[in-house]
Amino acid sequence: MLTGVHVVFLGGDARHLEVIQKLTELDASVTIIGFDQLSNPYHGVQRQSLSQELLRHADALVLPAVGTDDDGKVHAIFTSEELVLTEEHIASLPSHAIVFTGMAKPYLSTLCDKHKLRLIELFERDDVAIYNSIPTAEGAIMMAIQHTDITLHGSESMVLGMGRTGFTLARTLLGLGADVRVGVRRDEHFARATEMGFQPFYLSELTKRVTNIDLLFNTIPTMIVTAQVIAQMPNRAVLIDLASKPGGIDFRFAEKRGVKAMLAPGLPGIVAPKSAGRILAHSISQLLLEQMRTSGE
């Protein structure tokens, strides 16, 4: 149980509703900021305005998927109020407080480092990333079905990257009957892809491997699908980029060439916010329970 633990939520989206519910079930004291357009279904949850005084009594601060922008602004879909997390706010947090976010831009990372606060980027954790790969794969497949006029079964599908998302997506496509090619850099990934029944190739050969594809899914967050690569693709190809912005596809040239290309980061929160929220809730609650056990020793 999290009895006596005070958690402050600053901004967020539908995923955070699941986290709030989970923490209240564990008897944490929960305060929410930036949820004024949402009816409060949780007993005991307090609504407050952002202030240094409030944060002085926080054991944890939960921020949105992208903690802040480069100016400290916090994304919040349940309020029209502009929320800005300043250095004064960060400095007011107790030294033992944990700051949770999905991924942190330099603004937040620098402030937490300066004030010696523990910052946990949840999307960098293997467990969260692996769980999130499931709704990401489902969302990518949903987009593929919407934007093609063929079945995935029998399609020539390509996945770039054999990381946590790429692995789950390639396996799901294979289960649907697609012919799956997987672009990798590492020998061990080549071996694993072979063992899984994929058709692996090294990314240095990408230009030669795209000549008859129907679908390409990119998970690599650097420019990999260049104009030279796109020039070798058939016009029917559909490209779906799952990497973080700006992605790894030359979208300008794809449009010029008439090849359909879409950037689709953050699919878990879009296609399955409840499931994505439960993933975050599990991770955050476990980390807080671990912190309580450690501090009690």
Short mmCIF file of C-alpha atoms in Angstrom, two decimals:
data_model
loop_
_atom_site.label_atom_id
_atom_site.label_comp_id
_atom_site.label_asym_id
_atom_site.label_seq_id
_atom_site.Cartn_x
_atom_site.Cartn_y
_atom_site.Cartn_z
CA MET A 1 0.00 0.00 0.00
CA LEU A 2 1.03 3.60 -0.58
CA THR A 3 -0.53 5.02 2.56
CA GLY A 4 1.06 8.36 3.42
CA VAL A 5 2.60 8.89 -0.03
CA HIS A 6 1.60 12.18 -1.68
CA VAL A 7 1.59 12.11 -5.49
CA VAL A 8 0.99 15.24 -7.59
CA PHE A 9 -0.18 14.93 -11.20
CA LEU A 10 0.61 17.93 -13.40
CA GLY A 11 -1.17 17.78 -16.75
CA GLY A 12 -1.48 14.65 -18.84
CA ASP A 13 -4.00 12.80 -20.97
CA ALA A 14 -6.41 9.86 -20.72
CA ARG A 15 -3.60 7.49 -19.77
CA HIS A 16 -3.09 9.33 -16.51
CA LEU A 17 -6.65 8.65 -15.40
CA GLU A 18 -5.69 4.99 -15.05
CA VAL A 19 -2.63 5.92 -13.01
CA ILE A 20 -4.69 8.15 -10.72
CA GLN A 21 -7.18 5.35 -10.15
CA LYS A 22 -4.45 2.81 -9.40
CA LEU A 23 -2.68 5.04 -6.90
CA THR A 24 -5.90 5.94 -5.09
CA GLU A 25 -6.71 2.21 -4.82
CA LEU A 26 -3.32 1.82 -3.14
CA ASP A 27 -4.29 4.54 -0.63
CA ALA A 28 -1.89 7.21 -1.91
CA SER A 29 -2.79 10.85 -1.35
CA VAL A 30 -3.35 12.23 -4.86
CA THR A 31 -3.49 15.85 -6.01
CA ILE A 32 -4.27 16.74 -9.62
CA ILE A 33 -3.42 19.95 -11.48
CA GLY A 34 -4.80 20.71 -14.94
CA PHE A 35 -7.85 18.45 -14.85
CA ASP A 36 -10.54 21.12 -14.36
CA GLN A 37 -12.51 20.07 -17.47
CA LEU A 38 -12.85 16.53 -16.17
CA SER A 39 -15.47 15.44 -13.69
CA ASN A 40 -13.71 13.87 -10.72
CA PRO A 41 -14.73 10.20 -10.42
CA TYR A 42 -12.23 9.44 -7.68
CA HIS A 43 -13.00 9.86 -3.98
CA GLY A 44 -10.32 11.62 -2.01
CA VAL A 45 -8.50 13.14 -5.00
CA GLN A 46 -7.75 16.83 -4.48
CA ARG A 47 -7.76 19.49 -7.21
CA GLN A 48 -5.22 22.26 -6.75
CA SER A 49 -3.45 25.01 -8.66
CA LEU A 50 0.25 24.72 -9.37
CA SER A 51 2.29 26.27 -6.56
CA GLN A 52 5.62 25.89 -4.84
CA GLU A 53 3.87 25.31 -1.52
CA LEU A 54 1.97 22.30 -2.89
CA LEU A 55 5.10 20.73 -4.34
CA ARG A 56 7.00 21.08 -1.06
CA HIS A 57 4.85 18.28 0.32
CA ALA A 58 5.01 15.97 -2.73
CA ASP A 59 6.72 12.58 -2.68
CA ALA A 60 6.30 12.22 -6.44
CA LEU A 61 5.46 14.44 -9.39
CA VAL A 62 3.87 12.74 -12.41
CA LEU A 63 4.19 14.62 -15.70
CA PRO A 64 2.79 13.86 -19.19
CA ALA A 65 4.37 11.55 -21.76
CA VAL A 66 6.71 14.35 -22.83
CA GLY A 67 7.39 16.04 -19.50
CA THR A 68 7.66 19.62 -20.72
CA ASP A 69 8.55 21.44 -23.90
CA ASP A 70 11.76 23.45 -24.19
CA ASP A 71 10.16 26.34 -22.29
CA GLY A 72 8.70 24.31 -19.43
CA LYS A 73 5.14 24.18 -20.78
CA VAL A 74 3.23 21.06 -19.78
CA HIS A 75 0.78 19.28 -22.11
CA ALA A 76 -2.67 18.93 -20.54
CA ILE A 77 -5.77 17.93 -22.51
CA PHE A 78 -8.24 18.43 -19.65
CA THR A 79 -7.69 22.17 -19.16
CA SER A 80 -7.46 25.35 -21.20
CA GLU A 81 -5.07 26.82 -18.64
CA GLU A 82 -1.42 27.11 -19.63
CA LEU A 83 0.72 25.13 -17.24
CA VAL A 84 4.40 26.02 -16.95
CA LEU A 85 6.81 24.12 -14.71
CA THR A 86 9.51 26.56 -13.62
CA GLU A 87 12.84 26.06 -11.90
CA GLU A 88 11.27 27.44 -8.72
CA HIS A 89 8.71 24.65 -8.83
CA ILE A 90 11.38 21.99 -9.29
CA ALA A 91 13.51 23.51 -6.52
CA SER A 92 10.60 23.33 -4.09
CA LEU A 93 10.29 19.52 -4.37
CA PRO A 94 11.75 17.57 -1.42
CA SER A 95 15.12 15.92 -2.07
CA HIS A 96 13.54 12.44 -1.88
CA ALA A 97 10.82 13.21 -4.44
CA ILE A 98 10.67 11.29 -7.72
CA VAL A 99 9.75 13.00 -11.00
CA PHE A 100 8.02 10.65 -13.46
CA THR A 101 7.58 11.31 -17.17
CA GLY A 102 7.55 9.32 -20.39
CA MET A 103 10.53 11.05 -21.95
CA ALA A 104 12.31 14.19 -20.82
CA LYS A 105 13.57 17.03 -22.95
CA PRO A 106 16.78 18.80 -21.89
CA TYR A 107 14.82 21.50 -20.02
CA LEU A 108 13.43 19.01 -17.50
CA SER A 109 16.52 16.80 -17.38
CA THR A 110 18.76 19.77 -16.65
CA LEU A 111 16.56 21.10 -13.84
CA CYS A 112 16.22 17.72 -12.15
CA ASP A 113 19.96 17.15 -12.40
CA LYS A 114 20.70 20.62 -11.05
CA HIS A 115 18.50 20.07 -8.00
CA LYS A 116 19.58 16.44 -7.55
CA LEU A 117 16.10 14.99 -8.05
CA ARG A 118 15.51 11.47 -9.29
CA LEU A 119 14.01 11.62 -12.78
CA ILE A 120 12.46 8.44 -14.19
CA GLU A 121 11.78 8.35 -17.93
CA LEU A 122 9.26 5.55 -18.13
CA PHE A 123 9.49 5.02 -21.88
CA GLU A 124 13.20 4.24 -21.49
CA ARG A 125 12.45 1.30 -19.20
CA ASP A 126 12.51 -2.10 -20.88
CA ASP A 127 9.34 -3.31 -19.17
CA VAL A 128 7.28 -0.26 -20.17
CA ALA A 129 8.67 -0.24 -23.71
CA ILE A 130 7.93 -3.92 -24.22
CA TYR A 131 4.38 -3.61 -22.90
CA ASN A 132 3.86 -0.47 -25.01
CA SER A 133 5.03 -2.31 -28.11
CA ILE A 134 1.76 -4.25 -28.06
CA PRO A 135 -0.63 -1.29 -28.60
CA THR A 136 1.99 0.26 -30.92
CA ALA A 137 1.93 -2.82 -33.13
CA GLU A 138 -1.86 -2.98 -33.09
CA GLY A 139 -2.10 0.72 -33.96
CA ALA A 140 0.40 0.37 -36.80
CA ILE A 141 -1.55 -2.56 -38.22
CA MET A 142 -4.79 -0.59 -37.92
CA MET A 143 -3.21 2.22 -39.96
CA ALA A 144 -1.92 -0.24 -42.54
CA ILE A 145 -5.38 -1.73 -43.01
CA GLN A 146 -6.95 1.74 -43.31
CA HIS A 147 -4.50 2.98 -45.93
CA THR A 148 -4.09 -0.03 -48.20
CA ASP A 149 -6.40 -1.92 -50.54
CA ILE A 150 -4.79 -5.31 -49.93
CA THR A 151 -4.83 -7.81 -47.09
CA LEU A 152 -1.88 -8.01 -44.75
CA HIS A 153 -1.95 -11.74 -45.38
CA GLY A 154 0.40 -12.31 -48.29
CA SER A 155 1.65 -8.72 -48.29
CA GLU A 156 5.32 -7.86 -48.71
CA SER A 157 5.91 -6.09 -45.41
CA MET A 158 9.15 -4.62 -44.12
CA VAL A 159 10.08 -3.66 -40.56
CA LEU A 160 13.17 -1.54 -39.95
CA GLY A 161 14.75 -2.12 -36.55
CA MET A 162 14.69 -5.19 -34.34
CA GLY A 163 14.22 -3.34 -31.08
CA ARG A 164 11.34 -3.79 -28.66
CA THR A 165 8.71 -2.33 -31.00
CA GLY A 166 10.14 -3.79 -34.18
CA PHE A 167 10.26 -7.29 -32.73
CA THR A 168 6.63 -7.25 -31.58
CA LEU A 169 5.40 -5.71 -34.83
CA ALA A 170 7.29 -8.17 -37.04
CA ARG A 171 6.00 -11.13 -35.03
CA THR A 172 2.41 -9.82 -35.25
CA LEU A 173 2.65 -9.29 -39.01
CA LEU A 174 4.02 -12.80 -39.43
CA GLY A 175 1.09 -14.15 -37.44
CA LEU A 176 -1.27 -12.43 -39.85
CA GLY A 177 0.34 -14.18 -42.79
CA ALA A 178 2.51 -11.38 -44.14
CA ASP A 179 5.89 -12.02 -45.73
CA VAL A 180 8.04 -10.09 -43.27
CA ARG A 181 11.45 -8.65 -44.06
CA VAL A 182 13.37 -7.19 -41.15
CA GLY A 183 16.19 -4.68 -41.55
CA VAL A 184 18.87 -5.00 -38.84
CA ARG A 185 22.37 -3.77 -38.05
CA ARG A 186 23.56 -6.35 -35.53
CA ASP A 187 24.53 -9.96 -36.20
CA GLU A 188 22.60 -11.24 -33.18
CA HIS A 189 19.44 -9.55 -34.45
CA PHE A 190 19.99 -11.15 -37.86
CA ALA A 191 20.24 -14.55 -36.17
CA ARG A 192 17.15 -13.98 -34.02
CA ALA A 193 15.12 -12.78 -37.01
CA THR A 194 16.09 -15.91 -38.91
CA GLU A 195 15.09 -18.11 -35.97
CA MET A 196 11.71 -16.35 -35.76
CA GLY A 197 10.92 -17.03 -39.41
CA PHE A 198 11.47 -13.49 -40.73
CA GLN A 199 13.52 -12.59 -43.79
CA PRO A 200 16.39 -10.55 -42.31
CA PHE A 201 18.76 -8.25 -44.18
CA TYR A 202 21.34 -5.69 -43.17
CA LEU A 203 20.27 -2.06 -43.38
CA SER A 204 23.23 -1.30 -45.64
CA GLU A 205 21.26 -3.24 -48.30
CA LEU A 206 18.02 -1.30 -47.79
CA THR A 207 17.97 0.40 -51.20
CA LYS A 208 18.10 -2.97 -52.98
CA ARG A 209 15.48 -4.58 -50.72
CA VAL A 210 12.53 -2.17 -51.20
CA THR A 211 11.84 -2.67 -54.90
CA ASN A 212 8.62 -4.67 -54.47
CA ILE A 213 7.34 -3.92 -50.97
CA ASP A 214 3.73 -3.13 -50.09
CA LEU A 215 4.30 -1.83 -46.56
CA LEU A 216 7.26 -0.40 -44.67
CA PHE A 217 7.24 0.20 -40.91
CA ASN A 218 10.15 2.18 -39.51
CA THR A 219 11.12 2.13 -35.83
CA ILE A 220 14.57 3.76 -36.17
CA PRO A 221 14.67 7.42 -35.00
CA THR A 222 17.31 8.56 -37.52
CA MET A 223 17.01 9.30 -41.23
CA ILE A 224 17.10 5.83 -42.74
CA VAL A 225 14.44 5.89 -45.48
CA THR A 226 16.13 8.50 -47.65
CA ALA A 227 15.16 9.86 -51.05
CA GLN A 228 17.49 7.31 -52.63
CA VAL A 229 15.60 4.50 -50.87
CA ILE A 230 12.15 5.86 -51.69
CA ALA A 231 13.13 6.25 -55.36
CA GLN A 232 13.46 2.47 -55.58
CA MET A 233 10.00 1.71 -54.12
CA PRO A 234 6.82 1.03 -56.08
CA ASN A 235 4.27 3.86 -55.89
CA ARG A 236 1.81 1.53 -54.16
CA ALA A 237 4.02 1.29 -51.06
CA VAL A 238 2.69 2.68 -47.79
CA LEU A 239 5.24 3.92 -45.24
CA ILE A 240 4.40 4.15 -41.53
CA ASP A 241 6.98 5.76 -39.27
CA LEU A 242 6.72 4.73 -35.61
CA ALA A 243 9.90 6.48 -34.47
CA SER A 244 9.83 9.63 -32.37
CA LYS A 245 9.70 12.95 -34.23
CA PRO A 246 10.99 13.85 -36.76
CA GLY A 247 11.08 10.14 -37.64
CA GLY A 248 13.35 8.33 -40.06
CA ILE A 249 11.59 8.87 -43.40
CA ASP A 250 12.12 11.62 -45.97
CA PHE A 251 8.49 12.71 -46.00
CA ARG A 252 9.11 15.56 -48.44
CA PHE A 253 10.45 13.26 -51.13
CA ALA A 254 7.81 10.62 -50.42
CA GLU A 255 5.09 13.20 -51.13
CA LYS A 256 6.89 14.37 -54.25
CA ARG A 257 7.16 10.79 -55.47
CA GLY A 258 3.49 10.02 -54.68
CA VAL A 259 4.31 7.45 -52.02
CA LYS A 260 1.98 7.54 -49.02
CA ALA A 261 4.00 8.13 -45.82
CA MET A 262 2.73 8.81 -42.30
CA LEU A 263 4.44 9.72 -39.04
CA ALA A 264 2.70 7.91 -36.18
CA PRO A 265 4.53 8.29 -32.85
CA GLY A 266 2.75 7.82 -29.53
CA LEU A 267 0.28 5.21 -30.78
CA PRO A 268 -0.35 3.57 -27.36
CA GLY A 269 -1.91 6.75 -25.99
CA ILE A 270 -3.97 7.23 -29.17
CA VAL A 271 -5.32 3.77 -29.97
CA ALA A 272 -5.43 2.22 -26.48
CA PRO A 273 -5.19 4.89 -23.77
CA LYS A 274 -6.72 2.65 -21.10
CA SER A 275 -4.26 -0.18 -21.71
CA ALA A 276 -1.37 2.27 -22.05
CA GLY A 277 -2.46 3.92 -18.80
CA ARG A 278 -2.51 0.59 -16.99
CA ILE A 279 1.06 -0.04 -18.14
CA LEU A 280 2.17 3.30 -16.68
CA ALA A 281 0.12 2.73 -13.52
CA HIS A 282 1.77 -0.61 -12.87
CA SER A 283 5.27 0.75 -13.36
CA ILE A 284 4.77 3.92 -11.30
CA SER A 285 3.08 2.10 -8.42
CA GLN A 286 5.81 -0.55 -8.31
CA LEU A 287 8.54 2.08 -8.28
CA LEU A 288 6.84 3.98 -5.46
CA LEU A 289 6.37 0.80 -3.45
CA GLU A 290 10.04 0.00 -3.98
CA GLN A 291 10.97 3.49 -2.80
CA MET A 292 8.89 3.00 0.34
CA ARG A 293 10.55 -0.34 1.10
CA THR A 294 14.00 1.15 0.58
CA SER A 295 13.36 4.19 2.76
CA GLY A 296 11.91 1.96 5.48
CA GLU A 297 15.00 -0.23 5.73
#
